[in-house]
XYZ file of C-alpha atoms in Angstrom:
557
model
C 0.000 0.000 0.000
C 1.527 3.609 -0.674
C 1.766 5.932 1.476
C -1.420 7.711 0.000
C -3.362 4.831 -0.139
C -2.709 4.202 3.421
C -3.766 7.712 4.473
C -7.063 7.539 2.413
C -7.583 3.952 4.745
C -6.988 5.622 7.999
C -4.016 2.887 9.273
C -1.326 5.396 8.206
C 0.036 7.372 11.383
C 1.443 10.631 9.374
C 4.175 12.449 10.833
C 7.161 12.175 13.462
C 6.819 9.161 16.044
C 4.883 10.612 19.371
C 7.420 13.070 21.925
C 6.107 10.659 24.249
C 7.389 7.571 23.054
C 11.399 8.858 22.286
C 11.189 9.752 25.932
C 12.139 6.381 28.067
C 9.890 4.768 29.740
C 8.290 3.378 33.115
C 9.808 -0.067 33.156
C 6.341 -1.619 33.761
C 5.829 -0.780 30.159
C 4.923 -4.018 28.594
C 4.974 -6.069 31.816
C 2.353 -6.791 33.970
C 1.382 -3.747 34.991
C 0.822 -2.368 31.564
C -2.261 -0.941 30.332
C -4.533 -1.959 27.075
C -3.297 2.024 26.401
C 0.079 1.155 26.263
C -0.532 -1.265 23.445
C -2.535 0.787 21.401
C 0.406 3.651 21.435
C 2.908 0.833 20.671
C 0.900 -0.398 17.733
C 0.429 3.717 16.609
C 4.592 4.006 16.906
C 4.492 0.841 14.492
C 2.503 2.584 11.517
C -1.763 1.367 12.418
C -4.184 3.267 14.504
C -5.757 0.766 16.707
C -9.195 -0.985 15.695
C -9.747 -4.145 17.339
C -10.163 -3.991 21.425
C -7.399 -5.492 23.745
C -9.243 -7.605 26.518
C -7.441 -10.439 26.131
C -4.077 -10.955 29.356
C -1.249 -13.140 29.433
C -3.344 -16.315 30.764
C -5.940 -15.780 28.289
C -3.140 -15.678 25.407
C -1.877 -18.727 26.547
C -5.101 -20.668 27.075
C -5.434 -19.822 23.367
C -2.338 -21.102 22.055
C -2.947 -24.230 24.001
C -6.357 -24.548 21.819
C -4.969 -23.529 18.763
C -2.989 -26.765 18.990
C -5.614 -28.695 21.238
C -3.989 -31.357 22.403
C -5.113 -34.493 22.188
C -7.561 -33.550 19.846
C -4.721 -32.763 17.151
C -2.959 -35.855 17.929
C -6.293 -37.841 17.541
C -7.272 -36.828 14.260
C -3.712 -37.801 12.604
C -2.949 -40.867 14.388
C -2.975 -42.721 11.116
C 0.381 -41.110 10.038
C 3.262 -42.743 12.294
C 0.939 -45.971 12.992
C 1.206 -46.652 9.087
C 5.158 -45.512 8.949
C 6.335 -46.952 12.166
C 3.944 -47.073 15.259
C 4.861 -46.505 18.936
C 8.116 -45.293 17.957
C 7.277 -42.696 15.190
C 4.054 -42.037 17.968
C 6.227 -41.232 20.952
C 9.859 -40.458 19.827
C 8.423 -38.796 16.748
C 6.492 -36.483 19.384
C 9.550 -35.924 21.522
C 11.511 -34.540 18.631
C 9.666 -32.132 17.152
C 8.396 -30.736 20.352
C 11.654 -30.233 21.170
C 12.537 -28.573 17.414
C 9.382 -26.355 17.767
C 10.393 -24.955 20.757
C 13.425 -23.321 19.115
C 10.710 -22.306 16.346
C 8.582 -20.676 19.370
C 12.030 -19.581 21.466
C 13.029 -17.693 17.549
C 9.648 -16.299 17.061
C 8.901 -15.068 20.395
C 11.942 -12.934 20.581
C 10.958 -11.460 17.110
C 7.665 -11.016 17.712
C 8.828 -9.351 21.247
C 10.240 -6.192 18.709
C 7.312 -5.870 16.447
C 3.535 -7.247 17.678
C 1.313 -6.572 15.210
C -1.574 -8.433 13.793
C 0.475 -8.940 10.475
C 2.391 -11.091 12.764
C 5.536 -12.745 10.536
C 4.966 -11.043 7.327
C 4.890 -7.536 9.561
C 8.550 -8.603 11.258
C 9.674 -9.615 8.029
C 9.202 -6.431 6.357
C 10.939 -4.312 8.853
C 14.124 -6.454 9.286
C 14.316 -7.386 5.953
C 17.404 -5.203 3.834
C 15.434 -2.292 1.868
C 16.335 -3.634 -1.609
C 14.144 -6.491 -0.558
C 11.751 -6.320 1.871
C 8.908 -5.640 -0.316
C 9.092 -8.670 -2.351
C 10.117 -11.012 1.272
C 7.249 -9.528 3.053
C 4.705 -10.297 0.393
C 6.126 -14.260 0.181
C 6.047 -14.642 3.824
C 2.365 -12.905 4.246
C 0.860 -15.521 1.576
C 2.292 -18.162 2.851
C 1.038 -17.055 6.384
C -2.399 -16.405 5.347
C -2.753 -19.576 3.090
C -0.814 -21.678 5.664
C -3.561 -19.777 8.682
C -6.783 -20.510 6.438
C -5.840 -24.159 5.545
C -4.397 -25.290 8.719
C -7.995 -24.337 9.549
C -9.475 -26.431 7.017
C -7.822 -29.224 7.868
C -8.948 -28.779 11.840
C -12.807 -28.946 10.565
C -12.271 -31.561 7.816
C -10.133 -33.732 10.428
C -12.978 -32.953 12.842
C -15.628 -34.145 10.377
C -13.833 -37.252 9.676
C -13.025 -37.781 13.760
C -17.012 -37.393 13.981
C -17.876 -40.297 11.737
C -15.227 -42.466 13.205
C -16.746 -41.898 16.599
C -20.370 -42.867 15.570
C -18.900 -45.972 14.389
C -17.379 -47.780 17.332
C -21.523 -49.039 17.130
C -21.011 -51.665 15.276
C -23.827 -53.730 13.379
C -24.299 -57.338 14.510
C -21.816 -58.410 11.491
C -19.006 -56.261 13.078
C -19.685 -53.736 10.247
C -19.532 -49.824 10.918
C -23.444 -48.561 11.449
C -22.394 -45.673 9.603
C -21.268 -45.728 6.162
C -20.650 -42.629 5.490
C -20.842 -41.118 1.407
C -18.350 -38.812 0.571
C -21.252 -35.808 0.376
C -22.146 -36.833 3.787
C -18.523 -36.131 4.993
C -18.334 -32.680 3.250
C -22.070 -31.864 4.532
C -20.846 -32.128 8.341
C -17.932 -30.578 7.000
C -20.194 -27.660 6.200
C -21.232 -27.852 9.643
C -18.507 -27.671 11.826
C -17.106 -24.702 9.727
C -20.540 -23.048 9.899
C -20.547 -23.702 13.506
C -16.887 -22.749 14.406
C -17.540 -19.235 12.365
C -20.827 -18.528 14.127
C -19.265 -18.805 17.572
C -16.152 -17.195 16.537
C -18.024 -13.759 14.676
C -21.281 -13.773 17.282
C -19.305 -15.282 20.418
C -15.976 -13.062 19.956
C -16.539 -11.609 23.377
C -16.562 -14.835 25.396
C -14.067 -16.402 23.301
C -11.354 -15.960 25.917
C -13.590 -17.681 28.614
C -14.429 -20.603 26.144
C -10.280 -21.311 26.100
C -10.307 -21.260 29.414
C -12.880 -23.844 29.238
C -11.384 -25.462 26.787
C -8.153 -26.396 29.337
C -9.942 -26.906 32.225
C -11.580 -29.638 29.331
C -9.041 -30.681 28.204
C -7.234 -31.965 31.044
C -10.237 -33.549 32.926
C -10.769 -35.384 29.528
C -6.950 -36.637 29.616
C -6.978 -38.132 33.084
C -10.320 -39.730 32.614
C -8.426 -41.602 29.306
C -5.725 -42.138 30.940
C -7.169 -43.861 33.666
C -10.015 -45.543 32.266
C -7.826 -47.465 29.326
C -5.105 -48.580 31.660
C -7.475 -49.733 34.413
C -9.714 -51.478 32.041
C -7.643 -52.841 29.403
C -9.845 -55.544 28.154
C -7.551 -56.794 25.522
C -4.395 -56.465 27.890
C -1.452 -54.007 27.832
C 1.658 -54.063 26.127
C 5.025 -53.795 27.733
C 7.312 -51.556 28.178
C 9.715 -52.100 25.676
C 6.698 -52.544 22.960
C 5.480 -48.919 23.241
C 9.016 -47.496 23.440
C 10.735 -49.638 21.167
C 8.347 -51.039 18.784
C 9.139 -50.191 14.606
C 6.847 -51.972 12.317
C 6.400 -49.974 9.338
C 3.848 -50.815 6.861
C 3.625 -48.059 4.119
C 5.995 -48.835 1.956
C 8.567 -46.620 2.566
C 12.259 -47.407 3.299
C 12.478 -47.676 7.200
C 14.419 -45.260 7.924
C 12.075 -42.244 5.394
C 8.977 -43.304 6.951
C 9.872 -42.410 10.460
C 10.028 -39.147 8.852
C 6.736 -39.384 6.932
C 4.966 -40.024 10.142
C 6.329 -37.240 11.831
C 3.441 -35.241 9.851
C 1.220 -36.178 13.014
C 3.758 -33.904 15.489
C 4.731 -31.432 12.512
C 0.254 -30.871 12.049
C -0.230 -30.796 15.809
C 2.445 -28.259 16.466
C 1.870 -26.218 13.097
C -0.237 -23.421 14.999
C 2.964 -22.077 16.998
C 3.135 -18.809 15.285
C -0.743 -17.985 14.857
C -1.405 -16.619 17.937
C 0.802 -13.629 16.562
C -1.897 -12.935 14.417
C -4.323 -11.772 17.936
C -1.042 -9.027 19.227
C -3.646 -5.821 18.487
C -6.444 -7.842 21.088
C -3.474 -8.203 23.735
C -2.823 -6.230 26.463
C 1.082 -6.133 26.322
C 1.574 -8.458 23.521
C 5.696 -7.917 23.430
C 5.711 -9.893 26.587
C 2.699 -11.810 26.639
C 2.723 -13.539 23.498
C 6.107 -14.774 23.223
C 5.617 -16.236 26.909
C 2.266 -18.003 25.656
C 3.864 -19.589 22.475
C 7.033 -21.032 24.878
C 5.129 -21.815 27.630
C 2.278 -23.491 25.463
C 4.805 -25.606 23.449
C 5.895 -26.990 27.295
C 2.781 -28.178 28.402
C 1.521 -29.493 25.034
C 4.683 -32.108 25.140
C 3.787 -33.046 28.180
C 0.039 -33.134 27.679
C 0.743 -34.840 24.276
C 2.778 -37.458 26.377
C 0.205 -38.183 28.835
C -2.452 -38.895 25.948
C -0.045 -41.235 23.905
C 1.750 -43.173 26.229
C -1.600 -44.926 27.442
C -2.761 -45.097 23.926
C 0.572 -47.172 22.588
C -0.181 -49.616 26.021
C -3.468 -50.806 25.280
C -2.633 -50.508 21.148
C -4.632 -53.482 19.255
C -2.783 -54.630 15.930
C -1.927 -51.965 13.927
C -2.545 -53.727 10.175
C -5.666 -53.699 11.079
C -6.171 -49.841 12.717
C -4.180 -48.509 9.666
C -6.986 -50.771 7.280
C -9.532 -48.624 8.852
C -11.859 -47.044 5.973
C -11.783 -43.186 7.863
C -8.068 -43.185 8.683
C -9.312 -42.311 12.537
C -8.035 -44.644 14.331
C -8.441 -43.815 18.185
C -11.811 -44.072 18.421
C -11.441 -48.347 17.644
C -8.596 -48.374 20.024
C -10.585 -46.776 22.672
C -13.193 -49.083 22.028
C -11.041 -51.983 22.292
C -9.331 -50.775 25.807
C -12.412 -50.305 27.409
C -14.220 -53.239 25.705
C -17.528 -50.907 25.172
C -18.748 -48.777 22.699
C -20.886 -46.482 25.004
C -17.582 -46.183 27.416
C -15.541 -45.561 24.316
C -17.908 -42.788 22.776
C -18.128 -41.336 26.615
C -14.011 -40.877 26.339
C -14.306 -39.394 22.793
C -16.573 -36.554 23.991
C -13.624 -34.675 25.164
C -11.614 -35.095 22.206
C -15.121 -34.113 19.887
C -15.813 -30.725 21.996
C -11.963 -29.824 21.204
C -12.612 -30.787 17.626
C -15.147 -27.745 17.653
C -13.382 -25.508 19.661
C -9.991 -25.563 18.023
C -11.672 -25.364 14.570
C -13.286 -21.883 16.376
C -9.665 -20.760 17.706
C -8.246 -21.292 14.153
C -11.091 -19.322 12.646
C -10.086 -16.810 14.413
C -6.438 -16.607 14.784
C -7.146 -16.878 10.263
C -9.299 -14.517 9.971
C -6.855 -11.623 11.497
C -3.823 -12.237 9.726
C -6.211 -12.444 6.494
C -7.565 -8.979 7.779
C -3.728 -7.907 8.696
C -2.623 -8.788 4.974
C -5.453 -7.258 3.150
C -4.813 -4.061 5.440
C -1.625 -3.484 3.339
C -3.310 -4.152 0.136
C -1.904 -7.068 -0.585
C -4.394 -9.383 -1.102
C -7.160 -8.366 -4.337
C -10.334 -6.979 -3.112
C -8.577 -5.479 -0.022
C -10.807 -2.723 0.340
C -13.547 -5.063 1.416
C -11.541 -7.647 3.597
C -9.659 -4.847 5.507
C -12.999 -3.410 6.771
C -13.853 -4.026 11.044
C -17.204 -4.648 11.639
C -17.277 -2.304 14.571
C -20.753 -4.075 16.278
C -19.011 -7.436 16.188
C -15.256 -5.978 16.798
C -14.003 -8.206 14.541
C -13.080 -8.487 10.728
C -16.213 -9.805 9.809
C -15.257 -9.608 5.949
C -12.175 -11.449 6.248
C -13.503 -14.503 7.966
C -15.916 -14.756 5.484
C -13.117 -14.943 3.013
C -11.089 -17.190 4.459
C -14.375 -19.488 5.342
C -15.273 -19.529 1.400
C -11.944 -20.264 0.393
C -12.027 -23.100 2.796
C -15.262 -24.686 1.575
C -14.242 -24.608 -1.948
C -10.993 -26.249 -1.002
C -12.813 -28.914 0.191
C -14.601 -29.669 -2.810
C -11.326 -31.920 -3.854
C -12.176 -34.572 -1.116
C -15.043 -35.769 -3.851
C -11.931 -36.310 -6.412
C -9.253 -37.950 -3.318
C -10.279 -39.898 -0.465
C -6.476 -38.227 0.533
C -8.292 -34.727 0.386
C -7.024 -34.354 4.381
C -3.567 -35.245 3.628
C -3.324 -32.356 1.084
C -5.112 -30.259 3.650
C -2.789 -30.623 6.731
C 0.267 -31.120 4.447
C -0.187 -27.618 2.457
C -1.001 -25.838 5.996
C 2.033 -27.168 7.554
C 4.168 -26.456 4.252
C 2.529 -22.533 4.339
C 3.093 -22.064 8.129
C 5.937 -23.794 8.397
C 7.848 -21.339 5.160
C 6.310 -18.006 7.081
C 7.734 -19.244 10.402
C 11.473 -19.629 8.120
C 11.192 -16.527 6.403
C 11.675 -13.978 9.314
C 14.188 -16.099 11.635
C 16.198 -16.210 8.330
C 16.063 -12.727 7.477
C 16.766 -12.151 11.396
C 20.090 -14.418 11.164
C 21.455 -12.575 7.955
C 20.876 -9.362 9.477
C 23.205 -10.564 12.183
C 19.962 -10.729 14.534
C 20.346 -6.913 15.084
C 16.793 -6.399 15.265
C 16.393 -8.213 17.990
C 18.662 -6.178 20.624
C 17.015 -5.072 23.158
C 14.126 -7.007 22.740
C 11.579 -7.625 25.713
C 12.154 -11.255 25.478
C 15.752 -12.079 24.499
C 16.995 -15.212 23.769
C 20.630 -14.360 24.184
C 23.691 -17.057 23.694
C 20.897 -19.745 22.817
C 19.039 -16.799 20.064
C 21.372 -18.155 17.288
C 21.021 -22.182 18.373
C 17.537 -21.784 18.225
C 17.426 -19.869 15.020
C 19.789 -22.700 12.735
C 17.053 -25.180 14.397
C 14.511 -23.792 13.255
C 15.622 -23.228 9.888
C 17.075 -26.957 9.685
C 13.070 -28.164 10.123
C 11.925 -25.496 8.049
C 14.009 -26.755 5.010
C 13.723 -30.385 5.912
C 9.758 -30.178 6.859
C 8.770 -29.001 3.176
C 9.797 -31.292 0.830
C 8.892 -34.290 3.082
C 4.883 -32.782 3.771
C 4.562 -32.973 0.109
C 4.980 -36.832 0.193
C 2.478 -39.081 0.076
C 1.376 -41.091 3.197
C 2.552 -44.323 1.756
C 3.031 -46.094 -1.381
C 1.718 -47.254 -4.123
C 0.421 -43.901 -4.969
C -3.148 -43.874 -7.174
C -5.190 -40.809 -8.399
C -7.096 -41.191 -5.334
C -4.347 -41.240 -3.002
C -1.834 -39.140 -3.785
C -0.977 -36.086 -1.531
C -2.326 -32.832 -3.212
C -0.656 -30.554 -0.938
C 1.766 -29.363 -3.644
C -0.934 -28.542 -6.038
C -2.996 -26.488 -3.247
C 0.584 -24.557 -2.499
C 1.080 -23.839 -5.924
C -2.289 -23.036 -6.751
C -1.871 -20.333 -3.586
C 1.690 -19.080 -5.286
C 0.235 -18.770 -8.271
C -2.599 -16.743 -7.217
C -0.388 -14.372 -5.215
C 2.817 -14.457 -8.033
C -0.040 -13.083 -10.415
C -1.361 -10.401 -8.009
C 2.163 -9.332 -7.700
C 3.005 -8.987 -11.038
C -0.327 -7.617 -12.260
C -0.188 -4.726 -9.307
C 1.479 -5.625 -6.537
C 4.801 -4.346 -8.028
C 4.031 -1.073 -8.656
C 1.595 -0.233 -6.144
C 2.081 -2.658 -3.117
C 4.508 -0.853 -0.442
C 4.063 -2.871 2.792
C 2.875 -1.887 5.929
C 2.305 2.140 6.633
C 5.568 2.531 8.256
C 8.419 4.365 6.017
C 8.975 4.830 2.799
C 10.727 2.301 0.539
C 14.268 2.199 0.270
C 15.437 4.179 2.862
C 18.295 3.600 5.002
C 17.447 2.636 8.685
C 19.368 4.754 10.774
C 21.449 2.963 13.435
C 19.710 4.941 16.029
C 16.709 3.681 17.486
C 13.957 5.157 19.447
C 11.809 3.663 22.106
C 7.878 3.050 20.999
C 6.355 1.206 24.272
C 8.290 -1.948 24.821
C 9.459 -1.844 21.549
C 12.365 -0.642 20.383
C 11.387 0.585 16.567
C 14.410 1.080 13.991
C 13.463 4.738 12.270
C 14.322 5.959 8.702
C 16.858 8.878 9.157
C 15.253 10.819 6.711
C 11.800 10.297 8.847
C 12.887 11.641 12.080
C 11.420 15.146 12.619
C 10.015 15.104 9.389
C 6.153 15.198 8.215
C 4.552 13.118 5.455
């Protein structure tokens, strides 16, 4: 967006950065005793006016981090993926790993996000750390990849949901051990509908309670956990493996080499732990997002490793034989293991209910989280018909025009599950491909710059800030080529993994918009002109400490 532009939209802040924020500050600013105030003049030194109210604290930040992942719920729905390419091993180990890799992915981001919280979130950071000569065209990559990676990542929640539904239905079995519910492919993509229906309504008409449903939605979650994790290895009708079964066991049956379909089936930890970065996208409904946010993403990775530990662990004990769990037609296979632990179908539907409500209410956090870095993008003018997606709905306080966006694009995505009964492969492959490249983009840009940027920032990572960085950029470049793979082999028409057609389908879309307009007319975010030099100096906006242009200082637009 030019300069212009931006002024005729009303986020442009014209002139000199506040006399109020060059002198220092209290040093409460940005802690605890902060003010919403605080965060609206930090996101005013940054280049937007404020639109979007800040009730949301550090608790309530976390609480929806933890659902944007929802553990167990995420590892439920993509079970299938290391019981076909290894089992316990891939399940546990697999886990283990990438929780620990995504840490340094939250650890890097965090510390970024620390210097510039904003709703644009990665693409935002990018822009402003990025060398002049290029941070037009690296902000643009990284903000379509954030917004395609933020709207299917929540596809694939509420497809994986509506798949997780039928499975659960079905530990009723007919007299002939058949499933009571054979569900048609247009029944699928009607409950589909549904839950994305559902999880906009309550995210556009509940936005106001939202932070008390994520608080629910712990509280939930962990009552559901311990009554699984008691129930299954108390009852254990079918017995419980040992020890060195669930810890040690490889037995991989998708045709892959051994040792490349461990890393296939690492898609189940790589999808559950793909949200990391999207609760940048809620900074302008924080409080004191340069400390809160970072602290939710690190702290939430924590407890979902553990949590994620404490579901799967039981799970691998009481596992029945897993030719037949990976034969299963809905590629859901925790609701027949919980029916065979507990020996019951009504006990086994009673310990899904937990994992269903999360279904629906991470499906509702990723709505959300999507449709404000959609609304962030199109703010800048970088997405076509920005002029209508940009626009607040001030009754609602939300971007009602950008979660309908992202909702449509979502339901027409999902039209290809009536052409590949692999539709939800392509789904969580492309949003962990998307997310995962937007996550890269900044860190990278960060570590050429010699992590400069980052001095100073409200949560430093120190020593450890360039470990964590060359970690995170090892996964990124290791995680995309191997999400494009197919789940196992021999591939057909209606197997293969169409995640690399829905991620070039996305880069073509926005390679076109950029070449058709975006070139001349797209400028970035409303904060200094193109191509200037930033000056060494740097004053102090809030917690933030804001590299200038030299030739903005003092200066008017």
């Amino acid at each position: 967006m030019s300069t212009t532009a931006a002024k005729a939209s009303g986020s442009y802040v014209a002139g000199p950065l506040p006399t109020d924020l060059l002198r220092p500050r209290s040093p409460d600013l940005g802690g605890e005793t902060a003010s919403a105030s605080d965060g609206d003049d930090l996101l005013n030194a940054l280049g937007y006016k404020a639109e979007l109210t800040r009730t949301r604290s550090t608790w309530h930040v976390a609480f929806m981090s933890f659902v944007l992942a929802s553990i167990p719920y995420g590892l439920a729905t993509t079970m299938y993926y290391p019981l076909q390419n290894g089992g316990p091993v891939v399940v546990i180990w697999g886990w283990v790993l990438i929780s620990a890799i995504i840490l340094c992915v939250a650890s890097s981001l965090g510390e970024i996000t620390s210097v510039y919280p904003t709703a644009g979130g990665v693409y935002y950071q990018t822009f402003m750390i990025a060398p002049a000569k290029y941070r037009r065209v690296s902000a643009y990559i990284c903000g379509w990849a954030y917004v395609a990676g933020n709207i299917t990542i929540t596809l694939a929640v509420n497809f994986g949901t509506a798949l997780f539904f039928v499975a659960c239905v079905n530990v009723f079995q007919n007299e002939d051990g058949t499933d009571i519910w054979q569900a048609e492919t247009y029944q699928i993509f009607l409950i589909f509908l549904a839950i994305t229906f559902l999880c906009n309504a309550i995210s556009a008409l509940g936005n106001k309670i939202l932070p008390l449903l994520d608080t629910f939605a712990v509280v939930w979650t962990f009552v559901g956990l311990i009554c699984i994790l008691v129930t299954i290895l108390v009852v254990a009708k079918e017995g419980r493996r040992s020890g060195a079964y669930v810890f040690g066991h490889f037995e991989p049956t998708s045709g892959w080499p051994k040792g490349w379909a461990f890393c296939v089936g690492l898609l189940h930890a790589g999808y559950a732990t793909s949200s990391t970065g999207m609760i940048i996208s809620m900074c302008e409904e924080v409080q004191r997002p340069a400390t809160q946010v970072p602290k939710a993403m690190v702290m939430t990775i924590v407890i979902n490793a553990i949590g994620g530990l404490v579901f799967m662990i039981p799970l691998m004990f009481v596992l029945p034989d897993i030719a037949m769990l990976v034969a299963i037609p809905s590629g859901q296979p925790v609701p027949t293991i919980l029916r065979s632990a507990v020996g019951s179908s009504v006990g086994a539907i009673c310990l899904l209910i937990p994992l269903m409500v999360l279904g629906i209410l991470c499906g509702t956090a990723c709505t959300t989280a999507a449709s404000r870095c959609t609304w962030a993008f199109a703010r800048d003018g970088a997405i076509p018909g920005a002029k209508w997606w940009k626009q607040v709905h001030t009754g609602l306080d939300l971007p009602l025009n950008a979660m309908m966006l992202s909702m449509v694009i979502q339901i027409l995505l999902g039209v290809i599950y009536f052409g590949s009964s692999a539709a939800f492969n392509a789904f969580s492959g492309v949003g962990v491909i998307c997310l995962t490249i937007s996550y890269a983009v900044p860190i990278a840009v960060s570590m050429i710059e010699k992590r400069k940027h980052v001095m100073g920032a409200k949560f430093p990572l120190g020593k450890l800030g360039w470990f964590c960085n060359a970690v995170a950029l090892a996964w990124s470049f290791f995680a995309v080529p191997l999400f494009c793979m197919p789940a196992y082999l021999p591939v057909t028409a209606g197997t293969v993994n169409y995640a690399p057609v829905v991620f070039v389908g996305f880069t073509s879309i926005s390679l076109a918009w950029y070449i058709t307009w975006g070139h001349k007319n797209y400028a970035g975010p409303p904060t200094e002109q193109i191509g200037e030099d930033v000056a060494p100096i740097t004053t102090t906006a809030g917690d933030v400490k804001k590299p200038v242009p030299v030739e903005a200082l003092g200066k008017t637009d």
